[in-house]
Each structure stands twice: as C-alpha cells, then as structure tokens.
Tab-separated table of C-alpha atoms in Angstrom:
chain	number	residue	atom	x	y	z
E	4	UNK	CA	-10.911	-43.948	-19.122
E	5	UNK	CA	-9.354	-47.076	-17.396
E	6	UNK	CA	-10.674	-47.044	-13.845
E	7	UNK	CA	-7.586	-48.796	-12.461
E	8	UNK	CA	-5.318	-46.221	-13.865
E	9	UNK	CA	-7.304	-43.412	-12.369
E	10	UNK	CA	-7.330	-44.993	-8.944
E	11	UNK	CA	-3.408	-45.339	-9.286
E	12	UNK	CA	-3.203	-41.715	-10.198
E	13	UNK	CA	-5.440	-40.710	-7.179
E	14	UNK	CA	-3.370	-42.953	-4.830
E	15	UNK	CA	-0.122	-41.617	-6.087
E	16	UNK	CA	-1.354	-38.094	-5.592
E	17	UNK	CA	-2.315	-38.887	-1.999
E	18	UNK	CA	1.386	-39.895	-1.289
E	19	UNK	CA	2.637	-36.654	-2.724
E	20	UNK	CA	0.217	-34.724	-0.493
E	21	UNK	CA	1.204	-36.699	2.529
E	22	UNK	CA	4.967	-36.179	1.920
E	23	UNK	CA	4.621	-32.295	1.116
E	24	UNK	CA	5.689	-29.835	3.735
E	25	UNK	CA	3.090	-27.165	4.056
E	26	UNK	CA	4.239	-23.474	4.574
E	27	UNK	CA	1.334	-21.216	5.663
E	28	UNK	CA	0.396	-18.627	3.128
E	29	UNK	CA	-1.099	-15.262	3.678
E	30	UNK	CA	-4.039	-16.268	1.569
E	31	UNK	CA	-7.320	-16.944	3.104
E	32	UNK	CA	-9.669	-19.620	1.817
E	33	UNK	CA	-13.192	-20.270	3.040
E	34	UNK	CA	-13.520	-23.818	4.314
E	35	UNK	CA	-16.781	-24.605	2.551
E	36	UNK	CA	-16.372	-22.540	-0.708
E	37	UNK	CA	-15.316	-23.864	-4.051
E	38	UNK	CA	-12.326	-22.182	-5.522
E	39	UNK	CA	-10.647	-21.679	-8.932
E	40	UNK	CA	-7.026	-20.826	-8.096
E	41	UNK	CA	-5.004	-19.315	-10.918
E	42	UNK	CA	-1.522	-17.988	-11.398
E	43	UNK	CA	2.014	-18.580	-12.513
E	44	UNK	CA	3.151	-22.249	-12.564
E	45	UNK	CA	4.988	-23.248	-9.366
E	46	UNK	CA	3.609	-20.363	-7.398
E	47	UNK	CA	2.080	-22.659	-4.814
E	48	UNK	CA	-1.478	-23.216	-6.010
E	49	UNK	CA	-1.288	-26.954	-5.551
E	50	UNK	CA	0.149	-26.673	-2.072
E	51	UNK	CA	-2.780	-24.462	-1.030
E	52	UNK	CA	-5.044	-27.365	-2.048
E	53	UNK	CA	-2.730	-29.945	-0.219
E	54	UNK	CA	-3.299	-27.889	2.849
E	55	UNK	CA	-7.030	-28.072	2.349
E	56	UNK	CA	-6.863	-31.761	1.900
E	57	UNK	CA	-4.745	-32.210	5.102
E	58	UNK	CA	-7.136	-30.152	7.100
E	59	UNK	CA	-10.009	-32.348	6.079
E	60	UNK	CA	-8.071	-35.457	6.958
E	61	UNK	CA	-7.270	-33.936	10.479
E	62	UNK	CA	-11.078	-33.497	10.810
E	63	UNK	CA	-11.593	-37.139	10.146
E	64	UNK	CA	-12.250	-37.300	6.395
E	65	UNK	CA	-10.978	-40.644	4.861
E	66	UNK	CA	-8.326	-40.446	2.143
E	67	UNK	CA	-10.668	-42.525	-0.071
E	68	UNK	CA	-13.024	-39.431	-0.088
E	69	UNK	CA	-10.210	-37.353	-1.466
E	70	UNK	CA	-10.220	-37.407	-5.247
E	71	UNK	CA	-7.142	-35.405	-6.245
E	72	UNK	CA	-6.102	-35.378	-10.046
E	73	UNK	CA	-3.221	-33.445	-11.552
E	74	UNK	CA	-3.813	-33.129	-15.281
E	75	UNK	CA	-0.122	-32.517	-15.717
E	76	UNK	CA	0.302	-36.295	-15.158
E	77	UNK	CA	1.535	-37.703	-18.438
E	78	UNK	CA	-0.770	-40.640	-17.882
E	79	UNK	CA	-3.705	-38.301	-18.661
E	80	UNK	CA	-2.313	-37.018	-21.981
E	81	UNK	CA	-5.344	-38.486	-23.892
E	82	UNK	CA	-7.863	-37.318	-21.310
E	83	UNK	CA	-10.864	-35.514	-22.835
E	84	UNK	CA	-14.307	-34.081	-21.654
E	85	UNK	CA	-15.838	-37.566	-22.148
E	86	UNK	CA	-13.656	-39.002	-19.458
E	87	UNK	CA	-14.893	-36.759	-16.627
E	88	UNK	CA	-17.736	-39.117	-15.771
E	89	UNK	CA	-15.225	-41.846	-15.135
E	90	UNK	CA	-13.696	-39.616	-12.303
E	91	UNK	CA	-17.195	-39.623	-10.626
E	92	UNK	CA	-17.660	-43.374	-11.107
E	93	UNK	CA	-14.208	-44.167	-9.606
E	94	UNK	CA	-14.886	-41.846	-6.554
E	95	UNK	CA	-18.017	-43.842	-5.957
E	96	UNK	CA	-16.027	-47.053	-6.279
E	97	UNK	CA	-13.536	-45.869	-3.742
E	98	UNK	CA	-16.021	-44.774	-1.124
E	99	UNK	CA	-19.697	-44.304	-0.461
E	100	UNK	CA	-19.110	-41.277	1.765
E	101	UNK	CA	-19.083	-37.639	0.645
E	102	UNK	CA	-16.468	-36.844	-1.875
E	103	UNK	CA	-13.953	-33.966	-2.065
E	104	UNK	CA	-12.708	-33.120	-5.634
E	105	UNK	CA	-9.454	-31.356	-6.417
E	106	UNK	CA	-8.281	-30.749	-9.974
E	107	UNK	CA	-4.839	-29.299	-10.839
E	108	UNK	CA	-3.976	-27.616	-14.068
E	109	UNK	CA	-7.328	-28.403	-15.664
E	110	UNK	CA	-7.313	-25.455	-18.097
E	111	UNK	CA	-6.286	-27.619	-21.182
E	112	UNK	CA	-9.234	-29.997	-20.980
E	113	UNK	CA	-11.915	-28.551	-23.194
E	114	UNK	CA	-15.234	-28.302	-21.437
E	115	UNK	CA	-13.945	-28.436	-17.964
E	116	UNK	CA	-16.333	-25.538	-16.900
E	117	UNK	CA	-19.383	-27.624	-17.609
E	118	UNK	CA	-18.073	-30.460	-15.451
E	119	UNK	CA	-17.151	-28.054	-12.776
E	120	UNK	CA	-20.547	-26.592	-12.739
E	121	UNK	CA	-22.216	-30.088	-12.706
E	122	UNK	CA	-20.304	-31.109	-9.646
E	123	UNK	CA	-21.040	-27.877	-7.812
E	124	UNK	CA	-24.750	-28.241	-8.645
E	125	UNK	CA	-24.626	-31.744	-7.033
E	126	UNK	CA	-23.219	-30.046	-4.016
E	127	UNK	CA	-19.921	-31.588	-4.186
E	128	UNK	CA	-16.800	-29.764	-2.645
E	129	UNK	CA	-14.608	-28.848	-5.638
E	130	UNK	CA	-11.350	-26.909	-5.889
E	131	UNK	CA	-9.580	-26.206	-9.242
E	132	UNK	CA	-6.155	-24.736	-10.265
E	133	UNK	CA	-4.965	-23.359	-13.569
E	134	UNK	CA	-2.155	-21.445	-15.128
E	135	UNK	CA	-4.105	-19.320	-17.638
E	136	UNK	CA	-5.558	-15.926	-16.803
E	137	UNK	CA	-8.396	-16.592	-19.047
E	138	UNK	CA	-9.745	-18.671	-16.136
E	139	UNK	CA	-10.218	-15.231	-14.489
E	140	UNK	CA	-12.108	-13.813	-17.442
E	141	UNK	CA	-15.752	-12.551	-17.126
E	142	UNK	CA	-16.644	-15.152	-19.726
E	143	UNK	CA	-15.422	-17.981	-17.661
E	144	UNK	CA	-16.822	-16.480	-14.413
E	145	UNK	CA	-20.282	-16.144	-16.288
E	146	UNK	CA	-20.050	-19.923	-17.219
E	147	UNK	CA	-19.269	-20.917	-13.672
E	148	UNK	CA	-22.331	-18.876	-12.545
E	149	UNK	CA	-21.162	-17.695	-9.174
E	150	UNK	CA	-20.547	-21.306	-7.923
E	151	UNK	CA	-16.828	-20.716	-7.588
E	152	UNK	CA	-14.579	-18.087	-6.098
E	153	UNK	CA	-11.727	-17.098	-8.347
E	154	UNK	CA	-8.371	-16.065	-6.663
E	155	UNK	CA	-4.908	-15.250	-8.154
E	156	UNK	CA	-1.949	-16.960	-6.469
E	157	UNK	CA	1.590	-15.446	-6.774
E	158	UNK	CA	4.903	-16.915	-5.589
E	159	UNK	CA	5.903	-16.141	-2.021
E	160	UNK	CA	5.797	-12.701	-0.677
E	161	UNK	CA	8.869	-11.768	1.342
E	162	UNK	CA	7.120	-12.415	4.605
E	163	UNK	CA	6.068	-15.781	3.383
E	164	UNK	CA	9.584	-16.471	2.201
E	165	UNK	CA	10.834	-15.692	5.554
E	166	UNK	CA	8.332	-17.952	7.173
E	167	UNK	CA	9.428	-20.744	4.877
E	168	UNK	CA	12.967	-20.264	6.349
E	169	UNK	CA	11.678	-20.497	9.849
E	170	UNK	CA	11.887	-16.727	10.308
E	171	UNK	CA	8.383	-15.830	11.009
E	172	UNK	CA	8.987	-12.563	13.033
E	173	UNK	CA	11.406	-9.898	12.201
E	174	UNK	CA	12.125	-7.159	14.790
E	175	UNK	CA	15.001	-5.457	12.783
E	176	UNK	CA	17.418	-5.658	15.630
E	177	UNK	CA	20.961	-6.140	15.090
E	178	UNK	CA	20.903	-9.778	15.911
E	179	UNK	CA	18.339	-10.297	13.164
E	180	UNK	CA	19.914	-8.043	10.613
E	181	UNK	CA	22.517	-10.544	9.247
E	182	UNK	CA	20.037	-13.394	8.571
E	183	UNK	CA	17.235	-11.275	7.217
E	184	UNK	CA	19.548	-9.321	4.971
E	185	UNK	CA	20.923	-12.519	3.549
E	186	UNK	CA	17.477	-13.829	3.008
E	187	UNK	CA	16.374	-10.479	1.435
E	188	UNK	CA	19.399	-10.721	-0.921
E	189	UNK	CA	18.321	-14.296	-1.946
E	190	UNK	CA	14.700	-13.297	-2.412
E	191	UNK	CA	15.760	-10.195	-4.380
E	192	UNK	CA	17.811	-12.110	-6.860
E	193	UNK	CA	16.120	-15.531	-7.088
E	194	UNK	CA	12.471	-14.776	-6.217
E	195	UNK	CA	9.884	-16.433	-4.268
E	196	UNK	CA	9.116	-19.700	-5.955
E	197	UNK	CA	8.281	-22.203	-3.115
E	198	UNK	CA	10.324	-24.992	-4.676
E	199	UNK	CA	13.558	-22.941	-4.545
E	200	UNK	CA	13.548	-23.182	-0.772
E	201	UNK	CA	16.402	-25.824	0.018
E	202	UNK	CA	17.684	-25.847	-3.504
E	203	UNK	CA	21.303	-24.923	-3.921
E	204	UNK	CA	21.091	-23.910	-7.666
E	205	UNK	CA	18.193	-21.517	-7.434
E	206	UNK	CA	18.821	-19.975	-10.685
E	207	UNK	CA	18.313	-23.388	-12.325
E	208	UNK	CA	15.169	-23.802	-10.549
E	209	UNK	CA	13.769	-20.506	-11.786
E	210	UNK	CA	14.939	-21.457	-15.261
E	211	UNK	CA	13.037	-24.758	-15.155
E	212	UNK	CA	9.962	-22.736	-14.265
E	213	UNK	CA	10.587	-20.402	-17.130
E	214	UNK	CA	10.931	-23.220	-19.614
E	215	UNK	CA	7.782	-24.846	-18.493
E	216	UNK	CA	5.796	-21.628	-18.751
E	217	UNK	CA	7.380	-20.818	-22.096
E	218	UNK	CA	6.779	-24.075	-23.858
E	219	UNK	CA	3.642	-25.374	-22.292
E	220	UNK	CA	1.623	-22.291	-21.468
E	221	UNK	CA	2.753	-19.992	-24.277
E	222	UNK	CA	4.238	-21.798	-27.285
E	223	UNK	CA	2.304	-25.107	-27.143
E	224	UNK	CA	-0.874	-23.789	-25.772
E	225	UNK	CA	-1.178	-21.048	-28.288
E	226	UNK	CA	0.300	-23.043	-31.249
E	227	UNK	CA	3.119	-20.596	-31.853
E	228	UNK	CA	5.406	-21.520	-34.656
E	229	UNK	CA	7.797	-18.615	-34.330
E	230	UNK	CA	9.521	-19.868	-31.213
E	231	UNK	CA	12.536	-17.570	-31.589
E	232	UNK	CA	10.306	-14.529	-32.046
E	233	UNK	CA	8.496	-14.912	-28.768
E	234	UNK	CA	11.676	-15.765	-26.956
E	235	UNK	CA	13.390	-12.583	-28.363
E	236	UNK	CA	10.457	-10.415	-27.395
E	237	UNK	CA	10.449	-11.709	-23.808
E	238	UNK	CA	14.229	-10.957	-23.570
E	239	UNK	CA	13.774	-7.406	-24.883
E	240	UNK	CA	10.961	-6.634	-22.481
E	241	UNK	CA	13.016	-7.883	-19.602
E	242	UNK	CA	15.746	-5.498	-20.723
E	243	UNK	CA	13.362	-2.626	-20.849
E	244	UNK	CA	11.864	-3.108	-17.207
E	245	UNK	CA	11.109	0.439	-15.626
E	246	UNK	CA	10.103	1.867	-19.062
E	247	UNK	CA	6.673	2.183	-20.664
E	248	UNK	CA	6.512	0.189	-23.866
E	249	UNK	CA	4.073	0.566	-26.664
E	250	UNK	CA	3.711	-2.444	-29.081
E	251	UNK	CA	5.224	-0.140	-31.686
E	252	UNK	CA	8.244	0.394	-29.554
E	253	UNK	CA	8.772	-3.328	-28.860
E	254	UNK	CA	8.445	-4.022	-32.576
E	255	UNK	CA	11.108	-1.283	-33.340
E	256	UNK	CA	13.470	-2.681	-30.670
E	257	UNK	CA	13.356	-6.150	-32.143
E	258	UNK	CA	13.343	-5.019	-35.859
E	259	UNK	CA	16.236	-2.687	-34.880
E	260	UNK	CA	18.524	-5.793	-34.308
E	261	UNK	CA	17.503	-7.323	-37.800
E	262	UNK	CA	14.581	-9.625	-36.807
E	263	UNK	CA	11.341	-9.214	-38.773
E	264	UNK	CA	8.166	-9.249	-36.730
E	265	UNK	CA	4.816	-7.513	-37.191
E	266	UNK	CA	3.098	-5.329	-34.613
E	267	UNK	CA	0.020	-7.643	-34.673
E	268	UNK	CA	2.258	-10.517	-33.721
E	269	UNK	CA	3.792	-8.553	-30.893
E	270	UNK	CA	0.221	-7.816	-29.597
E	271	UNK	CA	-0.633	-11.494	-29.718
E	272	UNK	CA	2.650	-12.601	-28.081
E	273	UNK	CA	2.181	-10.086	-25.239
E	274	UNK	CA	-1.351	-11.350	-24.592
E	275	UNK	CA	-0.172	-14.948	-24.466
E	276	UNK	CA	2.522	-14.030	-21.978
E	277	UNK	CA	0.109	-12.143	-19.684
E	278	UNK	CA	-2.306	-15.094	-19.984
E	279	UNK	CA	0.431	-17.372	-18.721
E	280	UNK	CA	1.101	-14.873	-15.847
E	281	UNK	CA	4.754	-14.339	-17.034
E	282	UNK	CA	4.109	-10.663	-17.088
E	283	UNK	CA	1.978	-8.097	-15.208
E	284	UNK	CA	1.368	-4.711	-16.768
E	285	UNK	CA	0.582	-1.357	-15.357
E	286	UNK	CA	-1.256	1.427	-17.031
E	287	UNK	CA	-0.477	5.181	-16.907
E	288	UNK	CA	-3.109	6.921	-14.588
E	289	UNK	CA	-2.740	10.138	-16.568
E	290	UNK	CA	-3.580	8.608	-19.873
E	291	UNK	CA	-6.969	8.923	-21.563
E	292	UNK	CA	-9.283	5.925	-21.333
E	293	UNK	CA	-8.420	4.874	-24.931
E	294	UNK	CA	-4.707	5.269	-24.355
E	295	UNK	CA	-4.470	3.619	-21.013
E	296	UNK	CA	-3.504	0.168	-22.270
E	297	UNK	CA	-1.292	1.315	-25.256
E	298	UNK	CA	1.775	2.220	-23.325
E	299	UNK	CA	1.979	-0.183	-20.300
E	300	UNK	CA	4.889	-0.885	-18.015
E	301	UNK	CA	5.852	-4.462	-17.880
E	302	UNK	CA	6.970	-6.406	-14.824
E	303	UNK	CA	7.874	-10.115	-14.433
E	304	UNK	CA	5.720	-12.083	-11.965
E	305	UNK	CA	8.706	-13.076	-10.031
E	306	UNK	CA	12.271	-11.645	-9.564
E	307	UNK	CA	13.880	-15.138	-10.198
E	308	UNK	CA	12.335	-14.969	-13.843
E	309	UNK	CA	13.616	-11.472	-14.411
E	310	UNK	CA	17.098	-12.356	-13.116
E	311	UNK	CA	17.414	-14.838	-15.995
E	312	UNK	CA	17.591	-12.000	-18.511
E	313	UNK	CA	19.396	-9.182	-16.673
E	314	UNK	CA	23.048	-9.059	-15.701
E	315	UNK	CA	23.990	-6.989	-12.785
E	316	UNK	CA	20.844	-4.764	-13.014
E	317	UNK	CA	19.916	-4.322	-9.470
E	318	UNK	CA	17.822	-1.251	-10.292
E	319	UNK	CA	15.605	-3.355	-12.510
E	320	UNK	CA	15.311	-6.066	-9.910
E	321	UNK	CA	14.432	-3.469	-7.229
E	322	UNK	CA	11.633	-1.833	-9.176
E	323	UNK	CA	10.258	-5.292	-10.196
E	324	UNK	CA	10.213	-6.588	-6.666
E	325	UNK	CA	8.403	-3.324	-5.445
E	326	UNK	CA	5.946	-3.758	-8.338
E	327	UNK	CA	5.204	-7.290	-7.196
E	328	UNK	CA	4.639	-6.165	-3.560
E	329	UNK	CA	2.165	-3.409	-4.668
E	330	UNK	CA	0.328	-5.722	-7.193
E	331	UNK	CA	-0.059	-8.439	-4.515
E	332	UNK	CA	-1.486	-5.922	-2.031
E	333	UNK	CA	-3.642	-3.520	-4.181
E	334	UNK	CA	-3.593	-4.384	-7.904
E	335	UNK	CA	-7.021	-2.794	-8.522
E	336	UNK	CA	-5.690	0.651	-7.677
E	337	UNK	CA	-2.101	0.357	-9.021
E	338	UNK	CA	-0.788	2.574	-11.818
E	339	UNK	CA	2.222	4.494	-12.917
E	340	UNK	CA	2.268	8.234	-13.555
E	341	UNK	CA	3.672	9.898	-16.697
E	342	UNK	CA	2.733	13.390	-17.743
E	343	UNK	CA	1.224	16.406	-15.937
E	344	UNK	CA	4.652	17.501	-15.082
E	345	UNK	CA	5.422	14.405	-13.014
E	346	UNK	CA	6.915	11.026	-13.763
E	347	UNK	CA	6.263	8.501	-10.912
E	348	UNK	CA	7.063	4.841	-10.803
E	349	UNK	CA	3.970	3.751	-8.932
E	350	UNK	CA	0.667	5.402	-7.951
E	351	UNK	CA	-2.034	3.915	-5.629
E	352	UNK	CA	-5.210	5.811	-6.520
E	353	UNK	CA	-7.205	4.847	-3.533
E	354	UNK	CA	-4.650	6.303	-1.102
E	355	UNK	CA	-3.149	9.014	-3.302
E	356	UNK	CA	0.269	7.469	-2.707
E	357	UNK	CA	3.124	8.141	-5.087
E	358	UNK	CA	6.171	5.837	-4.875
E	359	UNK	CA	9.714	6.208	-6.490
E	360	UNK	CA	12.234	3.534	-6.542
E	361	UNK	CA	15.964	4.203	-6.444
E	362	UNK	CA	18.786	1.848	-5.433
E	363	UNK	CA	20.399	4.712	-3.525
E	364	UNK	CA	19.978	8.522	-3.064
E	365	UNK	CA	23.711	9.158	-2.609
E	366	UNK	CA	23.985	10.515	-6.146
E	367	UNK	CA	22.826	14.137	-6.147
E	368	UNK	CA	21.344	13.793	-9.666
E	369	UNK	CA	19.281	10.759	-8.498
E	370	UNK	CA	18.339	12.476	-5.384
E	371	UNK	CA	17.188	15.609	-7.221
E	372	UNK	CA	15.191	13.791	-9.786
E	373	UNK	CA	13.294	11.521	-7.379
E	374	UNK	CA	12.530	14.355	-4.990
E	375	UNK	CA	11.388	16.671	-7.780
E	376	UNK	CA	9.070	14.198	-9.392
E	377	UNK	CA	7.368	13.545	-6.019
E	378	UNK	CA	7.051	17.326	-5.162
E	379	UNK	CA	5.638	18.050	-8.695
E	380	UNK	CA	3.091	15.337	-8.271
E	381	UNK	CA	2.083	16.611	-4.776
E	382	UNK	CA	1.680	20.157	-6.105
E	383	UNK	CA	-0.792	18.999	-8.712
E	384	UNK	CA	-2.687	16.688	-6.403
E	385	UNK	CA	-5.959	17.938	-5.082
E	386	UNK	CA	-5.834	15.560	-1.995
E	387	UNK	CA	-3.307	15.041	0.681
E	388	UNK	CA	-0.621	12.807	-0.797
E	389	UNK	CA	1.631	10.114	0.584
E	390	UNK	CA	5.153	10.314	-0.687
E	391	UNK	CA	7.582	7.435	-0.604
E	392	UNK	CA	10.920	6.576	-1.903
E	393	UNK	CA	11.986	2.927	-1.746
E	394	UNK	CA	15.709	2.246	-1.798
E	395	UNK	CA	17.668	-0.876	-1.169
E	396	UNK	CA	18.905	0.035	2.379
E	397	UNK	CA	18.584	3.690	2.965
E	398	UNK	CA	16.066	5.189	5.384
E	399	UNK	CA	15.242	8.820	6.068
E	400	UNK	CA	12.520	11.405	6.366
E	401	UNK	CA	12.943	14.335	3.905
E	402	UNK	CA	10.999	17.575	4.379
E	403	UNK	CA	10.807	19.690	1.136
E	404	UNK	CA	8.395	22.585	0.387
E	405	UNK	CA	6.040	21.675	3.285
E	406	UNK	CA	5.909	18.088	1.957
E	407	UNK	CA	7.216	15.003	3.810
E	408	UNK	CA	8.857	12.168	1.856
E	409	UNK	CA	9.455	8.894	3.560
E	410	UNK	CA	12.591	7.107	2.324
E	411	UNK	CA	12.183	3.317	3.151
E	412	UNK	CA	14.531	0.430	2.815
E	413	UNK	CA	13.411	-2.384	0.768
E	414	UNK	CA	13.206	-4.847	3.699
E	415	UNK	CA	10.836	-2.639	5.727
E	416	UNK	CA	8.803	-1.905	2.626
E	417	UNK	CA	8.286	-5.524	1.823
E	418	UNK	CA	7.244	-6.339	5.366
E	419	UNK	CA	5.045	-3.366	6.060
C-alpha cells in the first residue's frame, strides 16, 4: 500500500474529527479498553471514536499518534489483509511515540480479526467499528480472545436527541411542553440518526441511510442477485409491524401478490437484514424453546427507516419506537407474549413487566382489549406484575380487579 496515500487518508480523517461537533451519548466506554463498536450505519459509532480521539488530544497526545482509518474511503477499495502491516509502518514513520489505532467499517477486510489481535497483543490501544452483527458473534469473540469489548450502538435515544437539540433537562412544565412535543413529533417520525440534526429534509436523510444499508451491507455484502425480492420482503415486513411473522407467512404475503420466492430465500434475506442491523426481532416468551425463533415480531432499528414504508400509520411508529426504547435498555430480557390466554406487546422477564401500546384509549373497544390482555396476564403470573400501557399523549392510573395499570404518555416513557 502506498505510504503517502495512507498518510493523506490519516491526515484527512484528522480534519474530519477536528470539525465534528460531539454530542454526549449515554454510552460508557472505559478509557483504556479496546472496543469493537457495531450497529446500524450512521448510528454514531464513528462519533464515539472521534470523542475518544479528542479526549486523548486534550490530555496531550499528538495528532501524529492518532492513526484513524475509515475503510469506507474509496481510496482503500483495493485494500486487503496484506496491507495491514503498512498501517503500522506508516504509524512509525509519523511518530516514535505511542500509537492509538482507530479503524472504521473494517468488517469487509478479510482477516481483520488477526490484525486486531496482533495489535492488542503488542499492547496498542485499538478501537474498531463495523456494521455487521456477525462481529458480535461468539465465533468472532472467540477469535478476539477477550482482548476487545463488544458493544452495540443504536441511533440516538430520545434523551440523546433532546441533548443534541440543546434541551438536556425536561421538567414537563407548560413552558417546556411546546418545544419537547415538537421534538418528540420529529423523533417519532424521522428517528434518531445523528446526521438528521440540522437537516431540513430529514426523510431524505433516512432514505440515504437505508439505501446505503440495503446495497452495501445487504445486497453487495451477501452477493444477492434478486434485488427486487429482498426489497419487496423488507417492504412487506414494514407493513406488518406489530404482528408476529413466520417465514412461511412472509412467503405467503409475497407470493400472494404474484411474486415467486422460496422460504429458504426468505430465511436467508431476513438473516442478512438482521446482520446489517436493519431489523431487530423479539421472540414469544410463551413459545417452546424450539419454536421461540420461528414466529418473531420484527421492528426497524430506527423510526426514520420504518417511516419510509408506512403512510399515516402512527400506531406502527408508536409500537416501533417503544420497542427501540425497551431493546436499548434491556434487550436480554425483552419478549412479546402470545398464548396462555393473554396477548401482550412487550414483556420484560426480569421485572415481570407487561407493556401494551395504543395510540389512544378513547375508543372503548381498544380500551377493553388492552386492559383485558394485561389483566389476563396478571391473573396467570405467579409474581407481582408491573402493568403499563404506553399511549401517544394520555396519562392515567387504572385500577381493575385489584390490579393497577399505569397509562403513560410516550414522552415520559421514553425519558423514564
């Protein structure tokens, strides 16, 4: 690899970092640990590394000690495993002091794990980002041998979104209500991609992210030839948010409109979309071990992405944003419930919390359905249960059959 080119790439990246405004994230990173940050493209992984770089510079580290390379740079299209040594050589040419290595979107360079291990073994400080869930797999973790901490990064939470708009603290007073409600509406529809802050056409911004994920991380990465098939599947899953979907049902939905696609292909495509962090899936807590993954519920990793596919479906956006909040806070214990006489949108197994989602409880049919599902769950629960209904803006406490149900507006739920 041409050393002068690598030096230009590193220098150019230094300028990008210097010019980037950092928004504090609610993500803690140990100063001296090595990290593999993974997650959806444009979720803010790189900016987390930028902050680490800026913190080092504040401590007195020279920029020449910072070796930051973004493998999305088109100048590195022909980069391969044999070129990694050139990075270390260039680092030594730039400075004879301790080096700090940062590698963005490294997942497509075959053999990157061995290079990462070698640097860690040589006691270099190394942070890595990637946009493929396989970097979280047990296989990759075994290869890295405990030398790196893996962490998933999602787009902004609502609290982080408020912080990015200079609204750190919300006291829910009347004077705050107008601004926070406007920001909630924006977050609800266009999501929490950091780069949407300050953009007028936020839908276009989300669309650009989707196109990047679709073509780079799903179609090209997995060498998919049937582009229309995967795009149609994604659209149909978006239209079926809130429902549990088996692979067979997805296939039937698609073939029902006259498009031929096999169940095996559907399974592959869903896996590719999950690997690219386009979707997250929840399992049915009541299902048997063998059936848990056969009928998942699908949610998009950001409301801005889901909004590209749904027209005037606030109920879908509401359930999706609630799913994201729960997944961010407690994904290891998050399920849905279907069966055993109850049907509950979300269930947190560690706290025995059942959560229903409804735009409004004004309609008696909706009110009765949501209340009855929670009461049925509580009746069959052996432990004390926490019962919650998240609405868009209603707040109440409902007492039914010695059970207390907290009705919570979305804004308070997202900030609790």
